[in-house]
CSV table of C-alpha atoms in Angstrom, one decimal:
chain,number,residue,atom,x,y,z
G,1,UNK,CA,68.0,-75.8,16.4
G,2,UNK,CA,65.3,-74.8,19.0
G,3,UNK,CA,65.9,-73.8,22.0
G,4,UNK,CA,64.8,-75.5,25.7
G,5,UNK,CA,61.8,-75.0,27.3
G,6,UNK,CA,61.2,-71.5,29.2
G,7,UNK,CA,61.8,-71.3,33.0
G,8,UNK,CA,60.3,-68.5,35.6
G,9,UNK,CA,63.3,-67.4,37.4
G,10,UNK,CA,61.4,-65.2,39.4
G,11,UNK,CA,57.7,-63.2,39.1
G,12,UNK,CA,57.5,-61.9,35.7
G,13,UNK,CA,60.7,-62.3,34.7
G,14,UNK,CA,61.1,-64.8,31.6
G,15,UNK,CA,64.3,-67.0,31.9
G,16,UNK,CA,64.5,-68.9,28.1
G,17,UNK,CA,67.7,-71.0,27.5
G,18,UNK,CA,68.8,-71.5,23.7
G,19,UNK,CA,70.5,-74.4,22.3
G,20,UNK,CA,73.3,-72.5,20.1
G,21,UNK,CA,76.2,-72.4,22.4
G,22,UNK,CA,79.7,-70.5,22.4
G,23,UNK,CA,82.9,-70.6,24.7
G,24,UNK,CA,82.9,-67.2,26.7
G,25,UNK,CA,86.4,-65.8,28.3
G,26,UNK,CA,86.8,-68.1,31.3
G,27,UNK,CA,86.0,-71.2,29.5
G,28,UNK,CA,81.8,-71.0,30.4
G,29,UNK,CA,79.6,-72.0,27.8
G,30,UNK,CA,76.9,-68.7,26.4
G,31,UNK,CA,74.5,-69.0,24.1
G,32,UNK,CA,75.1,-66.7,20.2
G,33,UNK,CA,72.9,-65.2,18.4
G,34,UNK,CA,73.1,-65.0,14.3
G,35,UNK,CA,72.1,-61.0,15.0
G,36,UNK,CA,70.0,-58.9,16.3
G,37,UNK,CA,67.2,-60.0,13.6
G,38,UNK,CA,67.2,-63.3,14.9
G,39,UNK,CA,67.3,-62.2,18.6
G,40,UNK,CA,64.3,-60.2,18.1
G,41,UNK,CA,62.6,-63.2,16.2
G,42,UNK,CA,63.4,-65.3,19.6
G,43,UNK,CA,62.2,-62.4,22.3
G,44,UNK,CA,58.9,-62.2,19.8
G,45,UNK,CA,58.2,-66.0,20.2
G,46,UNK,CA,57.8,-65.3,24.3
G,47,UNK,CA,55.3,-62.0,23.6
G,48,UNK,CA,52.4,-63.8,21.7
G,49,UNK,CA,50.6,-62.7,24.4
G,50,UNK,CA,50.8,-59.0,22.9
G,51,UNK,CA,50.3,-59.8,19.4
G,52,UNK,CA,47.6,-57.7,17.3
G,53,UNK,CA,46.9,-55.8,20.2
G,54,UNK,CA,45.6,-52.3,19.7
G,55,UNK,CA,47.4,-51.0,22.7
G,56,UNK,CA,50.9,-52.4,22.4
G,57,UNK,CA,53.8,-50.2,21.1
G,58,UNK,CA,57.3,-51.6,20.6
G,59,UNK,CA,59.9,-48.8,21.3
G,60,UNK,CA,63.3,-49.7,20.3
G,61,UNK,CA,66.6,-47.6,21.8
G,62,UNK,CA,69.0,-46.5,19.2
G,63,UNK,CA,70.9,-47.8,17.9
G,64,UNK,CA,71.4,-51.3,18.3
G,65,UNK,CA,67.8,-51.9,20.0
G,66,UNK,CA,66.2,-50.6,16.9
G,67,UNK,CA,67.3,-53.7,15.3
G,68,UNK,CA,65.7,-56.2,17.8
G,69,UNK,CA,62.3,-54.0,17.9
G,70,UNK,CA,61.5,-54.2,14.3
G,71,UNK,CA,61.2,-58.0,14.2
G,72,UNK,CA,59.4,-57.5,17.4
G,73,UNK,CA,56.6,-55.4,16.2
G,74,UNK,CA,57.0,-57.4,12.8
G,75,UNK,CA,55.7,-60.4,14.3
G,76,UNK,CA,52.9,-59.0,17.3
G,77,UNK,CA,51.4,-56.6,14.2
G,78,UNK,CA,51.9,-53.8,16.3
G,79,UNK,CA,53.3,-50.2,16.0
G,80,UNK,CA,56.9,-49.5,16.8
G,81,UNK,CA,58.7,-46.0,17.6
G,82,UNK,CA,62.2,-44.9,19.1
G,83,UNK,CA,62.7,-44.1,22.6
G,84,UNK,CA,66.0,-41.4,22.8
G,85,UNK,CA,67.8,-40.8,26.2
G,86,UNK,CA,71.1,-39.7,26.7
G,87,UNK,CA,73.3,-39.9,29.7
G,88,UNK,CA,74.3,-36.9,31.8
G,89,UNK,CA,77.8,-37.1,32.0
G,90,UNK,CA,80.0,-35.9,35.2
G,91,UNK,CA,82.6,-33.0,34.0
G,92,UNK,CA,85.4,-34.1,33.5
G,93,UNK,CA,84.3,-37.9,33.9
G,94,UNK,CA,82.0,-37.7,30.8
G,95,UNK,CA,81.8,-41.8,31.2
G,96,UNK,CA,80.0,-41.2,34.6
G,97,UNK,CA,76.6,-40.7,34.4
G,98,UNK,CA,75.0,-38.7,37.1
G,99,UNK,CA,71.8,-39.0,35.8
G,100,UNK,CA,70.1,-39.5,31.7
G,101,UNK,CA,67.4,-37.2,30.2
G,102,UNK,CA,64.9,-37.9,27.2
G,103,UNK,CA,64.0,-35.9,24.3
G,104,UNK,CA,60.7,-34.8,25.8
G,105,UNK,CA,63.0,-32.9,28.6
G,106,UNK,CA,62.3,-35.8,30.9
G,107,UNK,CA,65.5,-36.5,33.7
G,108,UNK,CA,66.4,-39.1,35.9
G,109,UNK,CA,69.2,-38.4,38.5
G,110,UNK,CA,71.1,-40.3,40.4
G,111,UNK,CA,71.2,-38.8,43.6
G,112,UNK,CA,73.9,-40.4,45.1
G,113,UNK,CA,76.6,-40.0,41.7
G,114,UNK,CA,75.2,-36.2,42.0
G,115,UNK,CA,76.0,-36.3,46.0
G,116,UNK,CA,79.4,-38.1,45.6
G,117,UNK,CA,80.9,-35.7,42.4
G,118,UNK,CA,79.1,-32.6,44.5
G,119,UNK,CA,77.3,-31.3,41.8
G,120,UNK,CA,75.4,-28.4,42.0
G,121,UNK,CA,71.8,-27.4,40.4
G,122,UNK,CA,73.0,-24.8,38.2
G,123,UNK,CA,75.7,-26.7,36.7
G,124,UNK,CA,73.2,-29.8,36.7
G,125,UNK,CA,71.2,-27.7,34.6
G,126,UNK,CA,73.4,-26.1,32.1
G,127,UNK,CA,74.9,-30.4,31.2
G,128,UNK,CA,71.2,-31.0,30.8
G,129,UNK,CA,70.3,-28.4,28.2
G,130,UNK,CA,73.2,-28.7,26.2
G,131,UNK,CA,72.9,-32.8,26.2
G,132,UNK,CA,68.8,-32.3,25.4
G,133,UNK,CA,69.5,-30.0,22.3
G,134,UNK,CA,72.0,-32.5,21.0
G,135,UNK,CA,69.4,-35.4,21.6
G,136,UNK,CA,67.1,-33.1,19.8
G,137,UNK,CA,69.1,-32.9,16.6
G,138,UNK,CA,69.4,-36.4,16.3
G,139,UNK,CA,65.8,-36.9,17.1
G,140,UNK,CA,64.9,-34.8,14.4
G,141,UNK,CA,67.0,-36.5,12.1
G,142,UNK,CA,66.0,-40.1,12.9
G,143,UNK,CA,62.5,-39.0,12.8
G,144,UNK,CA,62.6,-37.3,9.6
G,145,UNK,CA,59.4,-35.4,10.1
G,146,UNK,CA,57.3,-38.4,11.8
G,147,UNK,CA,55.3,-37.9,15.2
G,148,UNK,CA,56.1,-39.6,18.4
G,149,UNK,CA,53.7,-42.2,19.0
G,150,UNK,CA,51.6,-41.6,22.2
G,151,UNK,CA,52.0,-44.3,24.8
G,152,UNK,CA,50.3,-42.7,27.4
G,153,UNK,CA,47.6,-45.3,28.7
G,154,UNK,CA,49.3,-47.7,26.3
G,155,UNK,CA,51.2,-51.5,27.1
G,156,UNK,CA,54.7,-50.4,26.2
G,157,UNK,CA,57.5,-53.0,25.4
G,158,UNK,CA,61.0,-51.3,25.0
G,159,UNK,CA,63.5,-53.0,23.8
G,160,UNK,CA,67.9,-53.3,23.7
G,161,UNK,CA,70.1,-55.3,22.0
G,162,UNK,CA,71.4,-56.5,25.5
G,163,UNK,CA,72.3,-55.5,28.7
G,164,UNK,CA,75.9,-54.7,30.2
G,165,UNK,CA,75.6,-52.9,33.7
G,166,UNK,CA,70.9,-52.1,33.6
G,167,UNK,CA,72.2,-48.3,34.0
G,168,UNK,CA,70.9,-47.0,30.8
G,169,UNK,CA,68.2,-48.8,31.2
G,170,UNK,CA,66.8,-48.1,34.4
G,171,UNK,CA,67.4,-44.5,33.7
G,172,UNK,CA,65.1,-44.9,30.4
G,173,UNK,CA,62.5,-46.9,32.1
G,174,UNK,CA,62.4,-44.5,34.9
G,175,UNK,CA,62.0,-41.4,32.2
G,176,UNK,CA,59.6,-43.5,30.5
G,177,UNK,CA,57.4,-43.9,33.5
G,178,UNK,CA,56.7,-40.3,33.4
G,179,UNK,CA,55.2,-40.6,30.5
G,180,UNK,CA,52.1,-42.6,32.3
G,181,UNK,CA,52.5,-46.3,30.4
G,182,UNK,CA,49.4,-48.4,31.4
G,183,UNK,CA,52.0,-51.2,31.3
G,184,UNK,CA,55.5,-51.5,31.0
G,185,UNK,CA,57.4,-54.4,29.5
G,186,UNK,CA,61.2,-54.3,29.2
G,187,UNK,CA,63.1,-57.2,27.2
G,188,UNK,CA,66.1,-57.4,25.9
G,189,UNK,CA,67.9,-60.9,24.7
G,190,UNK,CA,70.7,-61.1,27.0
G,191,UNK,CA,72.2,-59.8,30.7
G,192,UNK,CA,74.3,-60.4,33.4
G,193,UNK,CA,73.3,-62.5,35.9
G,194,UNK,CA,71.7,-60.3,38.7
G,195,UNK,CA,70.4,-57.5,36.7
G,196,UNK,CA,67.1,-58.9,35.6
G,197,UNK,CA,65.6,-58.6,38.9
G,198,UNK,CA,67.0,-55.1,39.7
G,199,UNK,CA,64.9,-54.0,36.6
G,200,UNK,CA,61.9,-55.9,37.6
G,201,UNK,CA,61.5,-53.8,40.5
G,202,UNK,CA,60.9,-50.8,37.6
G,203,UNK,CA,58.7,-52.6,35.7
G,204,UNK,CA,55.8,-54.6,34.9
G,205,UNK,CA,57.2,-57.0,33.3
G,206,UNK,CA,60.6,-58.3,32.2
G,207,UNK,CA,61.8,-61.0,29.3
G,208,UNK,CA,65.1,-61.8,29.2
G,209,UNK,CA,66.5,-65.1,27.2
G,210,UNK,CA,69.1,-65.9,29.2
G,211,UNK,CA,70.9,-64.5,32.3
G,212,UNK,CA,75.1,-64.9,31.6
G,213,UNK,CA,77.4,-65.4,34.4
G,214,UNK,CA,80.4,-64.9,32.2
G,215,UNK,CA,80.0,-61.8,31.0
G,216,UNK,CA,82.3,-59.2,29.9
G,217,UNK,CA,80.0,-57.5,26.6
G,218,UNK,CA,76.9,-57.9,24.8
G,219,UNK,CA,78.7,-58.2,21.8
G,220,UNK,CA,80.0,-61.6,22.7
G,221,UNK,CA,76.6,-62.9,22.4
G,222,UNK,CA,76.2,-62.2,18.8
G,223,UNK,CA,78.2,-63.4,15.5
G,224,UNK,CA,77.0,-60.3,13.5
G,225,UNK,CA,77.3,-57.3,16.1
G,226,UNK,CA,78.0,-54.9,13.6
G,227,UNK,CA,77.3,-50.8,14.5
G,228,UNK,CA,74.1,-49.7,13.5
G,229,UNK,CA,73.8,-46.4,11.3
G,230,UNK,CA,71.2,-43.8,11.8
G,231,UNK,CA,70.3,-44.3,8.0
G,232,UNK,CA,69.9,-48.2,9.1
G,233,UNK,CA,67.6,-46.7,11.8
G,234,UNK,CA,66.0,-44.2,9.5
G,235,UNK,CA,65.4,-46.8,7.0
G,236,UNK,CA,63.7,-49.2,9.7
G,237,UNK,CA,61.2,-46.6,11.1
G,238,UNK,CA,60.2,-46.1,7.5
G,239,UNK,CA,59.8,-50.2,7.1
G,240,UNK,CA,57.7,-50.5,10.3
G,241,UNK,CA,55.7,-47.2,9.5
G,242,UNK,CA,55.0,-48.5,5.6
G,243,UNK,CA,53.7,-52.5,7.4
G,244,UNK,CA,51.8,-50.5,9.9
G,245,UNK,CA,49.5,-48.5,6.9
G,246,UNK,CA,49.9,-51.8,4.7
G,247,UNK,CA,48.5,-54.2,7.0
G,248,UNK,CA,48.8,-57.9,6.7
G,249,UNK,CA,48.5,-59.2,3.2
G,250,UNK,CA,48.4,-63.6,3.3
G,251,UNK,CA,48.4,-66.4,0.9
G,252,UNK,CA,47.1,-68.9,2.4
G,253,UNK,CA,47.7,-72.8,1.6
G,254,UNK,CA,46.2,-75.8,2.4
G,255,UNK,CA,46.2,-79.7,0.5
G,256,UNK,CA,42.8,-79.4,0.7
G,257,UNK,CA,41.4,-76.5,-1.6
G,258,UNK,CA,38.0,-76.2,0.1
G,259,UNK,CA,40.0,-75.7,3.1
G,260,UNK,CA,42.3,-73.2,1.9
G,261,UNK,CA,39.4,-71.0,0.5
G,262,UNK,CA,37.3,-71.4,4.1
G,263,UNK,CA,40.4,-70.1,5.5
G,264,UNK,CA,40.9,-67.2,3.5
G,265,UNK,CA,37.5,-66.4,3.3
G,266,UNK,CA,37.2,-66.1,7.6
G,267,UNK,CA,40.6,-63.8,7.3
G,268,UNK,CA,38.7,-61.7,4.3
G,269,UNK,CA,35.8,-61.1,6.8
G,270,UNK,CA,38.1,-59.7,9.0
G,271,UNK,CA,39.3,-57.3,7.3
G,272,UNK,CA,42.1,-59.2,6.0
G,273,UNK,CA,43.4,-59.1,2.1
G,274,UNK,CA,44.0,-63.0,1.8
G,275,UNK,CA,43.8,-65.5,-1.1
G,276,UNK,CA,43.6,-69.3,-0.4
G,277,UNK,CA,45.7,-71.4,-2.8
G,278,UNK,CA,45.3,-75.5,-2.9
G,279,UNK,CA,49.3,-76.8,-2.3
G,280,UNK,CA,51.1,-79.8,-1.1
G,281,UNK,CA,54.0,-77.5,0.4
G,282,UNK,CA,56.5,-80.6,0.3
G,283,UNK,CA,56.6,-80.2,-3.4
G,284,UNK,CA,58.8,-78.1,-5.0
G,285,UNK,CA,56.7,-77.1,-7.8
G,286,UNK,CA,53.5,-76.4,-5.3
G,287,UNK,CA,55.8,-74.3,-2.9
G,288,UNK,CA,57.0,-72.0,-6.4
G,289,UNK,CA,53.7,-71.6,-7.5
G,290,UNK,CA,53.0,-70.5,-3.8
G,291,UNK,CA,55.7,-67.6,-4.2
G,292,UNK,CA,54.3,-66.8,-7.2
G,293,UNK,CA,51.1,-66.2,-5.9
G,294,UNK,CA,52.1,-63.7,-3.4
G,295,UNK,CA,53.8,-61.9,-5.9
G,296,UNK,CA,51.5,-62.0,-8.8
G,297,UNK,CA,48.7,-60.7,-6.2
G,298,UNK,CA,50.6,-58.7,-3.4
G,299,UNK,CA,54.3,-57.5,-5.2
G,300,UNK,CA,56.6,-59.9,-2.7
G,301,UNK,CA,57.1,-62.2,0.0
G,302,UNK,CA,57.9,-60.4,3.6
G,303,UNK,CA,57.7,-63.4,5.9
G,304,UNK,CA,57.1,-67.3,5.0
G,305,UNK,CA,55.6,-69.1,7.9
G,306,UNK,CA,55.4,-73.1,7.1
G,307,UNK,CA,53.4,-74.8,10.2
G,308,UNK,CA,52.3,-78.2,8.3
G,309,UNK,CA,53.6,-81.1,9.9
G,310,UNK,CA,53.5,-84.7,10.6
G,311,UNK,CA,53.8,-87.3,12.8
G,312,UNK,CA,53.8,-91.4,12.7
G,313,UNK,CA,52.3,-92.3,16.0
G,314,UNK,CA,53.2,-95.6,17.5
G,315,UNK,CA,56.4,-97.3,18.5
G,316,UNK,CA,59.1,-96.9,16.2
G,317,UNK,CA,59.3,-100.8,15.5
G,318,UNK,CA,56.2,-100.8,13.8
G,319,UNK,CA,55.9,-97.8,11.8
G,320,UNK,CA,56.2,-98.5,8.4
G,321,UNK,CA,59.5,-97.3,7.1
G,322,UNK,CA,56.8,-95.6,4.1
G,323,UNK,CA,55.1,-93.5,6.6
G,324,UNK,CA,58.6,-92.3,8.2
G,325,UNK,CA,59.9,-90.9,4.9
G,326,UNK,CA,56.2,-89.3,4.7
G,327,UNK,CA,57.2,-88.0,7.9
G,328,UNK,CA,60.7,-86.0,6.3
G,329,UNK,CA,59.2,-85.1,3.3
G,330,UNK,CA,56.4,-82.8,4.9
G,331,UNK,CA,58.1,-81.7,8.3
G,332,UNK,CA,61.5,-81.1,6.2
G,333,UNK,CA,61.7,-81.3,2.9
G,334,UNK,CA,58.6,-79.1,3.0
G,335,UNK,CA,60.6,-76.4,5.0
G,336,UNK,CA,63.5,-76.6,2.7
G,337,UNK,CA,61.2,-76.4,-0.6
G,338,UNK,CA,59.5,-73.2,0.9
G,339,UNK,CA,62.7,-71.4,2.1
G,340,UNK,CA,64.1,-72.0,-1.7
G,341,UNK,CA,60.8,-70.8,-3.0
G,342,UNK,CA,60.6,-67.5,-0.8
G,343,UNK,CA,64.2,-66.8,-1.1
């Protein structure tokens, strides 16, 4: 089901409510996502504003955030890349962080953790190096031979799977800053209440789809949380870096063949590789021969978008019952004949 309409908790922060619901610990009702795919879908449906955008880069943070950027950059047409940090972990209190450090040697330090555990600079020093060539490795591994992308000057949306204490992220956005972002987006599907606006302060911009007051772990947003692999990571930089030299390939369908053919004509001019195929989409038959056009002519089907739809205007008295089954065929049966088709 689709979700409520988007409220403005505060400026630039993007507060979106979904209708899926689940019982959290104490009883309080939180929303649950399918999995991170789906999450990503929902944070891309707030971003249109960045879509096909020659200066937006989607950075996703391993592991789990890799997940919710590919959909992301999916949808927008736009490049995506990792973003690695590592936290700088208090000796002998590895879980406390006194600060985090990127694999371009950037570092972030929490002054007061390094005050309070009376750390000095050489030791400070010595964590860093060894924690940078072990974020190094696994750089080199994930990457498997691909360049960085450059987001100097760039709009920059990075991305988590959700947000526990805003630590990790606030250390990453802070390292990231360095890097001189024209703009810098953070979103992530879920957090604590509180934390958003702590990160706004950071950042340009933040989009968050709901704020949790009973919250004890991301995970308890999602039915699928299951660990993502470096090979699942390795295998989505691949994905995005294959769409990104593909480009968009469309079949595109309308009732009305004249229509169909204008349409993917205008896309053709643009640079586009499109074919326009004459289809009522609420027919079975029309929605297979639509699948079979995008495979006959471009090897598969990545994404099937259906926007046709219909309405019978009037009070519900006096619309004739005719016209309100018109109404189901297009609006759903159309949706279910495509999804069978494209699966």
């Amino acid at each position: 089901m689709t979700g409520s309409a988007g409220k403005r908790s505060a400026a630039g922060i993007e507060l979106l409510g979904l209708s899926r619901k689940g019982v959290g610990r104490n009883g309080e009702v939180g929303m649950i996502f399918k999995n991170r795919e789906e999450a990503g879908r929902k944070l891309a449906e707030q971003m249109q504003a960045y879509a096909g955008r020659e200066d937006v880069i989607v950075l996703g943070i391993p592991r789990g955030g890799m997940e919710i950027a590919f959909p992301i950059a999916q949808v927008l047409g736009v490049p995506m890349d990792i973003f690695l940090s590592k936290k700088l972990g208090v000796p002998g209190q590895e879980e406390l962080a006194f600060g985090a450090v990127a694999s371009d040697g950037s570092r972030y330090l929490n002054e007061r953790i390094v005050r309070v555990a009376g750390l000095e600079e050489q030791e400070m020093e010595r964590i860093t190096a060894s924690t940078l060539r072990t974020l190094r490795e696994r750089e080199a591994r994930l990457r498997a031979g691909r360049e960085p992308l450059d987001v100097t000057g760039k709009t920059v949306i990075l991305v988590d799977d959700g947000i526990a204490t805003g630590a990790s992220m606030r250390a990453a956005v802070r390292m990231l800053k360095k890097m001189n972002p024209a703009w810098l987006v953070v979103a992530f599907p879920v957090a604590p209440v509180g934390i958003c606006p702590r990160i706004r302060r950071e950042v340009d911009e933040v989009i968050c789809l709901e704020e949790e007051q009973d919250f004890f772990a991301v995970g308890q947003f999602y039915q699928d949380f299951s660990q993502v692999s470096d090979e699942e990571v390795i295998e989505l930089m691949k994905k995005a870096e294959h769409c990104g030299a593909e480009g968009a390939k469309l079949v595109v369908n309308s009732r009305h063949e004249q229509r169909a053919e204008e349409a993917a004509a205008a896309l053709r001019a643009a640079g586009v590789r499109a074919v326009g195929v004459a289809a009522d989409i609420s027919r079975p038959e029309d929605a297979q021969r639509l699948a079979e056009t995008a495979v006959r002519e471009f090897g598969g089907i990545d994404v099937w978008v259906n926007n046709a739809g219909i309405n019978a205007i009037g009070p519900s008295l006096e619309i004739d019952f005719r016209d309100f089954l018109r109404v189901l065929e297009v609006n759903l049966a159309g949706c279910f004949a495509g999804s069978q088709a494209a699966g």
